[in-house]
Amino acid sequence: MAIADGVAANAANFNAAFADRGSFLLSYKAIIGSSSGCTHATLAAAISDVGVVAGSRILVTENYTVDTSPISISKANLQIDFSPAVTYTAGTSVTGITIDAAGIKIKGCRFSGFTTAISISSTFNYNWVTECRFATCTNEVVEVDATPNNVILGNITEWKLFL
């Protein structure tokens, strides 16, 4: 059931309009995690899936440790949303995510322990990194391009107080 123009909104039709889980899943091409309804175990697996095309939305629902090499995002115009409290932690990789495409939106992740949490490769612009948190990261977001044109806004650096 959908809410139509001119129809008075009430609790019954409002709840019915948003209770359809299938409609919610249609807004995300990939959902990362291990619980019911998730489509991929890792962000890297979703990005390498040919069904996740440029312009897709991805929801990340679970914490992850980045080992060996950074997660490389090479498909343009992906929107990657992280559920609240999801943390990407440095394992053996010193960089968390490398952006090798234009128009990427990363929103709401907590990065911990990286030398560089996010690296935006040279020549790739028009990317957004917003509402992320960085804990004990030497470099939060590094733009390799000499004349970058990206939005890095509304992020938080976590500070640890020593008394």
Backbone as JSON, one array per atom type, in Angstrom:
{
  "sequence": "MAIADGVAANAANFNAAFADRGSFLLSYKAIIGSSSGCTHATLAAAISDVGVVAGSRILVTENYTVDTSPISISKANLQIDFSPAVTYTAGTSVTGITIDAAGIKIKGCRFSGFTTAISISSTFNYNWVTECRFATCTNEVVEVDATPNNVILGNITEWKLFL",
  "N": [[0.84, -1.17, 0.0], [0.52, 2.21, -0.73], [1.01, 5.64, 0.14], [-1.06, 8.05, -1.14], [-1.39, 11.14, -3.02], [-3.57, 13.5, -1.62], [-4.83, 11.75, 0.06], [-5.72, 11.29, 3.36], [-3.28, 11.01, 5.82], [-2.91, 8.41, 8.08], [-2.32, 6.34, 10.99], [-2.62, 3.65, 10.22], [-2.45, 3.51, 7.3], [0.01, 4.71, 6.97], [1.84, 3.03, 8.38], [1.47, 0.7, 6.87], [2.48, 1.48, 4.41], [5.2, 1.62, 4.88], [5.92, -0.81, 5.87], [6.59, -2.73, 4.09], [9.1, -4.73, 3.46], [10.43, -5.48, 1.15], [10.25, -3.22, -0.5], [11.95, -1.51, 0.84], [14.41, -2.84, 0.55], [14.77, -2.58, -2.17], [15.78, -0.05, -2.47], [18.42, -0.3, -1.87], [21.1, -1.75, -3.54], [22.9, -3.54, -2.63], [23.39, -5.15, 0.49], [25.43, -5.25, 3.21], [26.66, -7.7, 5.35], [26.01, -10.31, 7.79], [23.56, -11.14, 8.63], [20.05, -12.06, 8.25], [18.69, -11.2, 5.12], [20.86, -9.81, 4.17], [23.02, -9.27, 1.4], [25.67, -9.57, 0.66], [28.81, -10.58, 2.07], [30.97, -8.89, 2.52], [32.11, -5.5, 1.93], [33.93, -5.28, -0.16], [33.27, -7.55, -1.67], [30.73, -6.86, -2.58], [31.3, -4.63, -4.18], [32.81, -5.81, -6.18], [30.91, -7.35, -7.42], [29.15, -7.89, -10.39], [26.51, -7.25, -10.63], [26.1, -5.1, -9.0], [26.02, -2.11, -10.02], [27.51, 0.92, -11.41], [26.39, 3.8, -9.76], [24.8, 2.6, -7.88], [23.3, 1.98, -4.61], [24.63, 1.15, -1.44], [24.37, -0.57, 1.62], [25.97, -0.87, 4.68], [26.14, -3.02, 7.35], [27.61, -4.22, 9.38], [30.55, -4.43, 11.5], [34.0, -4.4, 10.43], [37.25, -5.71, 9.81], [40.0, -4.5, 8.16], [42.18, -6.17, 6.29], [45.37, -7.0, 4.8], [45.04, -5.5, 2.16], [43.77, -2.25, 1.12], [40.22, -1.57, 0.77], [39.11, -1.23, -2.41], [37.39, 1.12, -4.25], [36.02, 1.23, -7.26], [33.93, 1.71, -8.97], [31.91, 4.16, -10.37], [29.96, 6.76, -8.79], [28.78, 5.45, -6.57], [26.81, 5.1, -3.64], [27.54, 4.74, -0.37], [26.28, 3.77, 2.55], [26.58, 3.62, 6.05], [25.45, 1.72, 8.76], [24.46, 2.89, 12.04], [27.08, 2.94, 14.45], [28.82, 1.19, 13.12], [32.06, 0.05, 12.62], [35.08, 0.3, 10.88], [38.08, -1.25, 11.11], [41.63, -1.04, 11.34], [43.55, -3.72, 10.25], [45.94, -5.6, 9.04], [46.25, -3.88, 6.95], [47.23, -0.61, 6.11], [45.74, 1.4, 5.04], [42.3, 2.13, 4.83], [40.09, 2.5, 2.92], [40.3, 2.93, -0.56], [39.56, 5.27, -2.95], [38.86, 5.02, -6.25], [37.4, 6.23, -8.28], [34.89, 8.5, -9.54], [32.43, 10.55, -7.9], [31.7, 9.14, -5.6], [29.98, 8.43, -2.58], [30.49, 8.36, 0.78], [29.17, 7.6, 3.83], [28.81, 7.97, 7.26], [30.51, 6.08, 8.6], [32.67, 4.67, 11.1], [36.08, 4.9, 11.48], [38.99, 3.23, 12.54], [42.28, 3.25, 13.76], [43.86, 3.42, 11.43], [46.61, 4.29, 9.22], [46.03, 5.86, 7.0], [42.76, 6.54, 6.64], [40.87, 6.95, 4.51], [41.67, 7.16, 1.14], [41.73, 9.21, -1.62], [42.23, 8.7, -4.87], [44.43, 10.13, -7.4], [43.14, 12.24, -9.95], [40.49, 11.58, -9.55], [37.51, 13.0, -8.72], [34.76, 14.86, -7.26], [33.71, 13.49, -5.09], [32.22, 12.48, -1.96], [32.7, 12.58, 1.49], [31.17, 12.15, 4.35], [29.87, 12.72, 7.65], [31.41, 10.88, 9.09], [33.45, 9.15, 11.54], [36.62, 9.34, 13.06], [38.98, 7.5, 14.67], [42.01, 7.41, 16.27], [43.43, 7.62, 13.81], [46.06, 8.37, 11.66], [46.02, 9.9, 9.27], [43.06, 11.17, 8.11], [41.35, 11.64, 5.71], [42.84, 11.51, 2.62], [43.59, 13.37, -0.17], [44.85, 12.7, -3.17], [45.1, 14.04, -5.57], [46.41, 16.97, -7.14], [44.83, 19.2, -7.45], [42.27, 18.94, -5.89], [38.72, 18.25, -5.94], [36.58, 17.64, -4.02], [34.16, 16.81, -1.47], [34.55, 16.98, 1.88], [33.18, 16.73, 4.76], [31.6, 17.55, 7.85], [32.63, 15.59, 9.52], [34.05, 13.73, 12.32], [36.77, 13.92, 14.52], [37.93, 11.7, 16.81], [39.05, 12.22, 20.02], [41.33, 11.17, 22.46], [41.49, 11.57, 25.84], [44.13, 12.13, 28.02], [44.88, 11.83, 31.3]],
  "CA": [[0.0, 0.0, 0.0], [1.28, 3.46, -0.78], [0.27, 6.85, 0.5], [-1.31, 8.81, -2.37], [-1.75, 12.54, -2.84], [-4.97, 13.76, -1.32], [-5.34, 10.79, 1.03], [-5.32, 11.66, 4.71], [-2.35, 10.06, 6.42], [-3.23, 7.94, 9.42], [-1.36, 5.33, 11.43], [-2.78, 2.4, 9.48], [-1.87, 3.54, 5.96], [1.42, 5.07, 7.09], [2.57, 1.81, 8.72], [1.39, -0.24, 5.74], [3.35, 1.96, 3.33], [6.61, 1.42, 5.21], [6.13, -2.16, 6.4], [7.0, -3.61, 3.01], [10.56, -4.9, 3.49], [10.91, -5.54, -0.23], [10.42, -1.85, -1.0], [13.17, -0.96, 1.45], [15.58, -3.47, -0.06], [14.94, -2.09, -3.53], [16.56, 1.18, -2.47], [19.83, -0.7, -1.77], [21.47, -2.82, -4.46], [23.66, -4.5, -1.82], [23.39, -4.95, 1.93], [26.61, -5.95, 3.68], [26.57, -8.25, 6.69], [25.79, -11.75, 7.86], [22.21, -11.44, 9.1], [19.03, -12.31, 7.24], [18.44, -10.07, 4.23], [22.11, -9.28, 3.62], [23.32, -9.83, 0.08], [27.11, -9.8, 0.52], [29.5, -10.65, 3.36], [31.91, -7.77, 2.67], [31.98, -4.38, 0.99], [34.73, -5.63, -1.34], [32.5, -8.51, -2.47], [29.64, -6.13, -3.24], [31.86, -3.78, -5.23], [33.25, -6.65, -7.31], [29.73, -8.0, -8.01], [28.75, -7.22, -11.62], [25.14, -6.79, -10.44], [26.17, -3.8, -8.32], [26.52, -1.25, -11.1], [27.75, 2.33, -11.09], [25.16, 4.5, -9.38], [24.06, 1.81, -6.89], [23.39, 2.29, -3.18], [25.08, 0.01, -0.63], [24.21, -0.4, 3.06], [26.89, -1.69, 5.44], [25.49, -3.21, 8.65], [28.48, -4.86, 10.37], [31.95, -4.05, 11.65], [34.91, -5.15, 9.56], [38.68, -5.46, 9.95], [40.6, -4.43, 6.83], [43.48, -6.84, 6.27], [46.15, -7.17, 3.57], [45.04, -4.32, 1.28], [42.56, -1.45, 1.29], [39.05, -1.82, -0.06], [39.19, -0.34, -3.56], [36.1, 1.45, -4.85], [36.35, 1.63, -8.63], [32.7, 1.97, -9.73], [31.51, 5.55, -10.15], [28.66, 7.2, -8.27], [28.21, 4.59, -5.54], [26.51, 5.7, -2.35], [27.77, 3.71, 0.64], [25.76, 4.2, 3.84], [26.93, 2.72, 7.14], [24.52, 1.74, 9.88], [25.07, 3.48, 13.24], [28.04, 2.16, 15.24], [29.66, 0.3, 12.32], [33.46, 0.48, 12.65], [36.08, -0.36, 10.06], [39.29, -1.22, 11.92], [42.86, -1.45, 10.65], [44.17, -4.99, 10.57], [47.29, -5.5, 8.47], [46.25, -2.82, 5.94], [47.4, 0.71, 6.71], [44.7, 2.24, 4.46], [41.01, 1.47, 4.9], [39.37, 2.54, 1.64], [40.87, 3.73, -1.63], [38.55, 5.65, -3.94], [39.42, 5.07, -7.61], [36.26, 6.57, -9.14], [34.29, 9.8, -9.23], [31.04, 10.57, -7.45], [31.46, 8.2, -4.5], [29.51, 9.02, -1.33], [30.69, 7.51, 1.96], [28.45, 8.31, 4.89], [28.47, 7.43, 8.56], [31.36, 5.01, 9.11], [33.72, 4.98, 12.07], [37.35, 4.29, 11.09], [39.85, 3.17, 13.71], [43.62, 2.69, 13.73], [44.51, 3.44, 10.12], [47.53, 5.36, 8.87], [45.12, 6.68, 6.18], [41.44, 5.89, 6.63], [40.34, 7.01, 3.14], [42.55, 7.8, 0.16], [41.08, 9.49, -2.91], [43.3, 8.66, -5.86], [44.58, 11.26, -8.31], [42.22, 12.44, -11.07], [39.1, 11.26, -9.19], [36.91, 14.09, -7.98], [33.31, 14.87, -7.05], [33.4, 12.5, -4.07], [31.72, 13.01, -0.69], [32.93, 11.82, 2.72], [30.41, 12.92, 5.33], [29.34, 12.13, 8.89], [32.25, 9.77, 9.53], [34.23, 9.36, 12.75], [37.98, 8.82, 12.9], [39.62, 7.25, 15.96], [43.43, 7.05, 16.17], [43.89, 7.56, 12.42], [47.07, 9.38, 11.41], [45.41, 10.74, 8.24], [41.66, 10.78, 7.96], [41.08, 11.56, 4.28], [43.95, 12.06, 1.83], [43.26, 13.6, -1.58], [46.13, 12.62, -3.87], [45.08, 14.98, -6.69], [47.0, 18.28, -6.84], [43.73, 20.17, -7.39], [41.09, 18.12, -5.59], [37.39, 18.85, -5.95], [35.78, 16.68, -3.26], [33.54, 17.36, -0.26], [34.88, 16.25, 3.1], [32.42, 17.65, 5.59], [30.78, 17.04, 8.94], [33.25, 14.41, 10.12], [34.5, 13.95, 13.69], [37.99, 13.29, 14.98], [37.8, 11.32, 18.21], [40.25, 12.5, 20.8], [41.41, 10.43, 23.71], [42.07, 12.42, 26.86], [45.07, 11.49, 28.94], [44.96, 12.61, 32.55]],
  "C": [[0.88, 1.23, 0.0], [0.39, 4.61, -0.35], [0.15, 7.68, -0.77], [-1.62, 10.26, -2.04], [-3.23, 12.66, -2.55], [-5.57, 12.78, -0.33], [-4.82, 11.19, 2.4], [-4.41, 10.59, 5.28], [-2.84, 9.69, 7.81], [-2.27, 6.8, 9.76], [-1.44, 4.07, 10.59], [-2.14, 2.47, 8.1], [-0.4, 3.96, 5.98], [2.25, 3.82, 7.38], [2.57, 0.83, 7.56], [2.34, 0.17, 4.62], [4.82, 1.65, 3.6], [6.91, 0.03, 5.76], [6.62, -3.13, 5.33], [8.52, -3.67, 2.93], [11.15, -4.9, 2.09], [11.13, -4.16, -0.82], [11.67, -1.22, -0.44], [14.41, -1.53, 0.77], [15.82, -2.98, -1.48], [15.76, -0.81, -3.57], [18.05, 0.89, -2.34], [20.09, -1.87, -2.71], [22.22, -3.92, -3.71], [23.54, -4.12, -0.36], [24.47, -5.86, 2.5], [26.41, -6.42, 5.11], [26.31, -9.74, 6.64], [24.39, -12.12, 8.33], [21.25, -11.64, 7.93], [18.79, -11.05, 6.41], [19.69, -9.46, 3.63], [22.44, -10.01, 2.32], [24.79, -10.19, -0.1], [27.75, -9.81, 1.91], [30.41, -9.45, 3.59], [31.62, -6.68, 1.63], [32.76, -4.68, -0.29], [33.98, -6.6, -2.25], [31.37, -7.8, -3.22], [30.17, -5.28, -4.39], [32.31, -4.61, -6.43], [32.1, -7.39, -7.99], [29.28, -7.21, -9.24], [27.3, -6.71, -11.54], [25.05, -5.46, -9.71], [26.84, -2.85, -9.3], [26.82, 0.16, -10.59], [26.42, 3.0, -10.81], [24.33, 3.76, -8.34], [24.24, 2.36, -5.48], [23.74, 1.02, -2.43], [24.9, 0.37, 0.84], [25.14, -1.37, 3.77], [26.36, -1.79, 6.87], [26.39, -3.79, 9.73], [29.9, -4.32, 10.36], [32.82, -4.92, 10.76], [36.35, -4.74, 9.87], [39.31, -5.55, 8.57], [42.02, -5.0, 6.9], [44.07, -6.85, 4.87], [46.19, -5.91, 2.71], [43.75, -3.54, 1.49], [41.42, -1.92, 0.4], [39.09, -0.79, -1.18], [37.8, -0.14, -4.17], [36.37, 2.02, -6.23], [35.13, 1.82, -9.52], [32.2, 3.36, -9.37], [30.12, 5.67, -9.51], [28.0, 6.21, -7.32], [27.91, 5.41, -4.3], [26.61, 4.59, -1.32], [27.38, 4.29, 1.99], [26.13, 3.16, 4.89], [25.89, 2.86, 8.24], [25.22, 2.36, 11.09], [25.97, 2.46, 13.96], [28.85, 1.16, 14.45], [31.07, 0.89, 12.28], [34.28, -0.37, 11.69], [37.42, -0.15, 10.76], [40.49, -1.67, 11.09], [43.31, -2.79, 11.18], [45.61, -4.88, 10.09], [47.38, -4.44, 7.37], [46.37, -1.47, 6.63], [46.38, 1.72, 6.18], [43.4, 1.46, 4.48], [40.32, 1.35, 3.55], [40.15, 3.42, 0.67], [39.78, 4.0, -2.65], [39.24, 5.86, -5.28], [38.3, 5.33, -8.61], [35.73, 7.93, -8.71], [32.87, 9.6, -8.72], [30.7, 9.61, -6.33], [30.99, 8.98, -3.27], [29.69, 8.0, -0.22], [30.11, 8.26, 3.14], [28.31, 7.46, 6.15], [29.33, 6.33, 9.13], [32.3, 5.55, 10.19], [34.96, 4.2, 11.65], [38.29, 4.33, 12.29], [41.2, 2.53, 13.38], [44.36, 2.72, 12.41], [45.58, 4.53, 10.05], [46.77, 6.36, 8.0], [43.79, 5.94, 6.1], [40.88, 5.82, 5.22], [41.33, 7.76, 2.27], [41.78, 7.98, -1.14], [42.19, 9.64, -3.94], [43.29, 9.87, -6.79], [43.64, 11.14, -9.5], [40.77, 12.1, -10.74], [38.55, 12.33, -8.26], [35.41, 13.87, -7.83], [32.87, 13.77, -6.08], [32.99, 13.19, -2.78], [32.1, 12.06, 0.44], [32.29, 12.65, 3.82], [30.0, 12.06, 6.52], [30.1, 10.9, 9.35], [32.98, 10.17, 10.81], [35.59, 8.68, 12.56], [38.63, 8.72, 14.27], [41.03, 6.74, 15.71], [43.88, 6.79, 14.73], [44.9, 8.69, 12.21], [46.56, 10.39, 10.39], [43.98, 10.26, 8.04], [41.29, 10.58, 6.5], [42.23, 12.24, 3.54], [43.49, 12.16, 0.39], [44.58, 13.68, -2.34], [46.22, 13.63, -5.0], [45.66, 16.34, -6.26], [45.93, 19.37, -6.75], [42.42, 19.42, -7.11], [39.79, 18.92, -5.6], [36.43, 17.84, -5.32], [35.19, 17.38, -2.05], [33.86, 16.44, 0.9], [34.33, 17.12, 4.23], [31.67, 16.93, 6.7], [31.32, 15.78, 9.58], [33.78, 14.77, 11.51], [35.81, 13.22, 13.93], [37.8, 12.97, 16.45], [39.12, 11.55, 18.92], [40.19, 11.7, 22.08], [42.13, 11.34, 24.72], [42.98, 11.6, 27.77], [45.19, 12.38, 30.17], [46.08, 12.1, 33.41]]
}
